[in-house]
Structures are given as C-alpha cells and as structure tokens.
Amino acid sequence: MTARDASFWKEACEDLSSDEYTEQEHREMYPGLSKNTVCNWAIYGWPVQNELTVENHMVRVARYIEELRLQNEFLRNIIKVRQDVIDEQREKLESTIE
C-alpha cells in the first residue's frame, strides 16, 4: 500500500462518515464501497500490507537459504571429487616410489 492509497482510504472514510454528502452522492463517489469497508481499509490497510510484505520477504529468505544449501552441497561434492583424485594420484605416486 502506498501513501497515495492510504490517503484515498482515509479521505473516503472521512467523506462517508461526514454529513456533507447525501447517501446518493456517497454511492456515486464510491460505488460499491460501504463506510465500514472504507474505514476498515483506512485503519487496517497498512498493517495488512506490512504483514504481506514481511511474509514475502520470509519466502525470499527461505528460497535464498535453499539456494545456498544447494550451492554448498554442490561445492562439497566438487571438493570430494577433487580429494578422491588427489588421493588416487598420491597412491599411484607412493606405489611407484616403493
């Protein structure tokens, strides 16, 4: 939710709560929106948006951790293969020296 969105919901809540406009004008200004809906969004819009943002960040962190785990496993396998080759070469070298 942007500051502009929050401003819209706040203004709509104030408009629908005031006696400045008739019921018909309210329906024309904000078709399909009730005072409760608009005012609830004005109040709860930021926390809901922030909660969704935090959830989105947590999902991205979880994906990043999984990528790191897979990369770590890949690198460990490379090290193991190289160590196996080194061990094999060392054994060959030792057997030729003896």
C-alpha atoms as a PDB file:
ATOM      1  CA  MET A   1       0.000   0.000   0.000  1.00  0.00           C
ATOM      2  CA  THR A   2       1.398   3.361  -0.969  1.00  0.00           C
ATOM      3  CA  ALA A   3       0.922   6.678   0.797  1.00  0.00           C
ATOM      4  CA  ARG A   4      -1.433   7.629  -2.028  1.00  0.00           C
ATOM      5  CA  ASP A   5      -3.558   4.519  -1.397  1.00  0.00           C
ATOM      6  CA  ALA A   6      -3.696   5.251   2.315  1.00  0.00           C
ATOM      7  CA  SER A   7      -4.695   8.834   1.600  1.00  0.00           C
ATOM      8  CA  PHE A   8      -7.547   7.643  -0.648  1.00  0.00           C
ATOM      9  CA  TRP A   9      -8.957   5.309   2.017  1.00  0.00           C
ATOM     10  CA  LYS A  10      -8.607   7.976   4.720  1.00  0.00           C
ATOM     11  CA  GLU A  11     -10.389  10.598   2.611  1.00  0.00           C
ATOM     12  CA  ALA A  12     -13.090   8.127   1.591  1.00  0.00           C
ATOM     13  CA  CYS A  13     -13.672   7.202   5.234  1.00  0.00           C
ATOM     14  CA  GLU A  14     -13.933  10.869   6.188  1.00  0.00           C
ATOM     15  CA  ASP A  15     -16.317  11.564   3.281  1.00  0.00           C
ATOM     16  CA  LEU A  16     -18.568   8.618   4.091  1.00  0.00           C
ATOM     17  CA  SER A  17     -18.545   9.479   7.799  1.00  0.00           C
ATOM     18  CA  SER A  18     -19.499  13.111   7.261  1.00  0.00           C
ATOM     19  CA  ASP A  19     -22.964  14.556   6.759  1.00  0.00           C
ATOM     20  CA  GLU A  20     -21.609  16.770   3.991  1.00  0.00           C
ATOM     21  CA  TYR A  21     -22.855  14.424   1.257  1.00  0.00           C
ATOM     22  CA  THR A  22     -26.159  12.625   0.757  1.00  0.00           C
ATOM     23  CA  GLU A  23     -26.411   8.841   0.651  1.00  0.00           C
ATOM     24  CA  GLN A  24     -26.837   9.022  -3.142  1.00  0.00           C
ATOM     25  CA  GLU A  25     -23.711  11.172  -3.509  1.00  0.00           C
ATOM     26  CA  HIS A  26     -21.775   8.681  -1.390  1.00  0.00           C
ATOM     27  CA  ARG A  27     -22.811   5.844  -3.714  1.00  0.00           C
ATOM     28  CA  GLU A  28     -21.804   7.885  -6.770  1.00  0.00           C
ATOM     29  CA  MET A  29     -18.455   8.937  -5.287  1.00  0.00           C
ATOM     30  CA  TYR A  30     -17.527   5.465  -4.020  1.00  0.00           C
ATOM     31  CA  PRO A  31     -19.570   2.891  -5.948  1.00  0.00           C
ATOM     32  CA  GLY A  32     -19.739  -0.479  -4.228  1.00  0.00           C
ATOM     33  CA  LEU A  33     -17.972   0.714  -1.090  1.00  0.00           C
ATOM     34  CA  SER A  34     -19.599   0.974   2.290  1.00  0.00           C
ATOM     35  CA  LYS A  35     -18.497   3.135   5.196  1.00  0.00           C
ATOM     36  CA  ASN A  36     -17.356   0.044   7.133  1.00  0.00           C
ATOM     37  CA  THR A  37     -15.313  -1.299   4.237  1.00  0.00           C
ATOM     38  CA  VAL A  38     -13.636   2.013   3.516  1.00  0.00           C
ATOM     39  CA  CYS A  39     -12.910   2.857   7.144  1.00  0.00           C
ATOM     40  CA  ASN A  40     -11.599  -0.644   7.860  1.00  0.00           C
ATOM     41  CA  TRP A  41      -9.165  -0.301   4.954  1.00  0.00           C
ATOM     42  CA  ALA A  42      -8.158   3.134   6.213  1.00  0.00           C
ATOM     43  CA  ILE A  43      -7.360   1.599   9.610  1.00  0.00           C
ATOM     44  CA  TYR A  44      -6.061  -1.866   8.706  1.00  0.00           C
ATOM     45  CA  GLY A  45      -4.554  -1.308   5.257  1.00  0.00           C
ATOM     46  CA  TRP A  46      -1.024  -0.560   6.476  1.00  0.00           C
ATOM     47  CA  PRO A  47      -0.749  -3.466   8.933  1.00  0.00           C
ATOM     48  CA  VAL A  48      -2.156  -5.898   6.364  1.00  0.00           C
ATOM     49  CA  GLN A  49       0.242  -4.612   3.715  1.00  0.00           C
ATOM     50  CA  ASN A  50       3.165  -4.775   6.128  1.00  0.00           C
ATOM     51  CA  GLU A  51       2.258  -8.330   7.127  1.00  0.00           C
ATOM     52  CA  LEU A  52       2.134  -9.380   3.479  1.00  0.00           C
ATOM     53  CA  THR A  53       5.450  -7.635   2.853  1.00  0.00           C
ATOM     54  CA  VAL A  54       7.078  -9.459   5.778  1.00  0.00           C
ATOM     55  CA  GLU A  55       5.640 -12.763   4.555  1.00  0.00           C
ATOM     56  CA  ASN A  56       7.010 -12.071   1.070  1.00  0.00           C
ATOM     57  CA  HIS A  57      10.463 -11.304   2.498  1.00  0.00           C
ATOM     58  CA  MET A  58      10.393 -14.505   4.558  1.00  0.00           C
ATOM     59  CA  VAL A  59       9.582 -16.529   1.432  1.00  0.00           C
ATOM     60  CA  ARG A  60      12.503 -14.892  -0.391  1.00  0.00           C
ATOM     61  CA  VAL A  61      14.830 -15.558   2.551  1.00  0.00           C
ATOM     62  CA  ALA A  62      13.728 -19.212   2.608  1.00  0.00           C
ATOM     63  CA  ARG A  63      14.423 -19.514  -1.137  1.00  0.00           C
ATOM     64  CA  TYR A  64      17.835 -17.899  -0.695  1.00  0.00           C
ATOM     65  CA  ILE A  65      18.697 -20.279   2.144  1.00  0.00           C
ATOM     66  CA  GLU A  66      17.684 -23.236  -0.024  1.00  0.00           C
ATOM     67  CA  GLU A  67      19.844 -21.927  -2.888  1.00  0.00           C
ATOM     68  CA  LEU A  68      22.795 -21.568  -0.512  1.00  0.00           C
ATOM     69  CA  ARG A  69      22.250 -25.087   0.808  1.00  0.00           C
ATOM     70  CA  LEU A  70      22.227 -26.495  -2.733  1.00  0.00           C
ATOM     71  CA  GLN A  71      25.298 -24.475  -3.686  1.00  0.00           C
ATOM     72  CA  ASN A  72      27.071 -25.678  -0.534  1.00  0.00           C
ATOM     73  CA  GLU A  73      26.209 -29.285  -1.373  1.00  0.00           C
ATOM     74  CA  PHE A  74      27.449 -28.804  -4.953  1.00  0.00           C
ATOM     75  CA  LEU A  75      30.754 -27.323  -3.778  1.00  0.00           C
ATOM     76  CA  ARG A  76      31.231 -30.090  -1.206  1.00  0.00           C
ATOM     77  CA  ASN A  77      30.764 -32.655  -3.979  1.00  0.00           C
ATOM     78  CA  ILE A  78      33.372 -30.888  -6.120  1.00  0.00           C
ATOM     79  CA  ILE A  79      35.810 -30.891  -3.190  1.00  0.00           C
ATOM     80  CA  LYS A  80      35.132 -34.591  -2.561  1.00  0.00           C
ATOM     81  CA  VAL A  81      35.760 -35.494  -6.208  1.00  0.00           C
ATOM     82  CA  ARG A  82      38.987 -33.476  -6.230  1.00  0.00           C
ATOM     83  CA  GLN A  83      40.097 -35.058  -2.964  1.00  0.00           C
ATOM     84  CA  ASP A  84      39.409 -38.514  -4.409  1.00  0.00           C
ATOM     85  CA  VAL A  85      41.554 -37.667  -7.450  1.00  0.00           C
ATOM     86  CA  ILE A  86      44.335 -36.338  -5.204  1.00  0.00           C
ATOM     87  CA  ASP A  87      44.208 -39.476  -3.054  1.00  0.00           C
ATOM     88  CA  GLU A  88      44.335 -41.676  -6.140  1.00  0.00           C
ATOM     89  CA  GLN A  89      47.303 -39.754  -7.569  1.00  0.00           C
ATOM     90  CA  ARG A  90      49.105 -39.911  -4.215  1.00  0.00           C
ATOM     91  CA  GLU A  91      48.575 -43.678  -4.005  1.00  0.00           C
ATOM     92  CA  LYS A  92      49.955 -44.111  -7.539  1.00  0.00           C
ATOM     93  CA  LEU A  93      52.935 -41.944  -6.710  1.00  0.00           C
ATOM     94  CA  GLU A  94      53.624 -43.834  -3.478  1.00  0.00           C
ATOM     95  CA  SER A  95      53.369 -47.186  -5.243  1.00  0.00           C
ATOM     96  CA  THR A  96      55.880 -46.127  -7.907  1.00  0.00           C
ATOM     97  CA  ILE A  97      58.321 -44.872  -5.280  1.00  0.00           C
ATOM     98  CA  GLU A  98      58.249 -48.119  -3.334  1.00  0.00           C
END
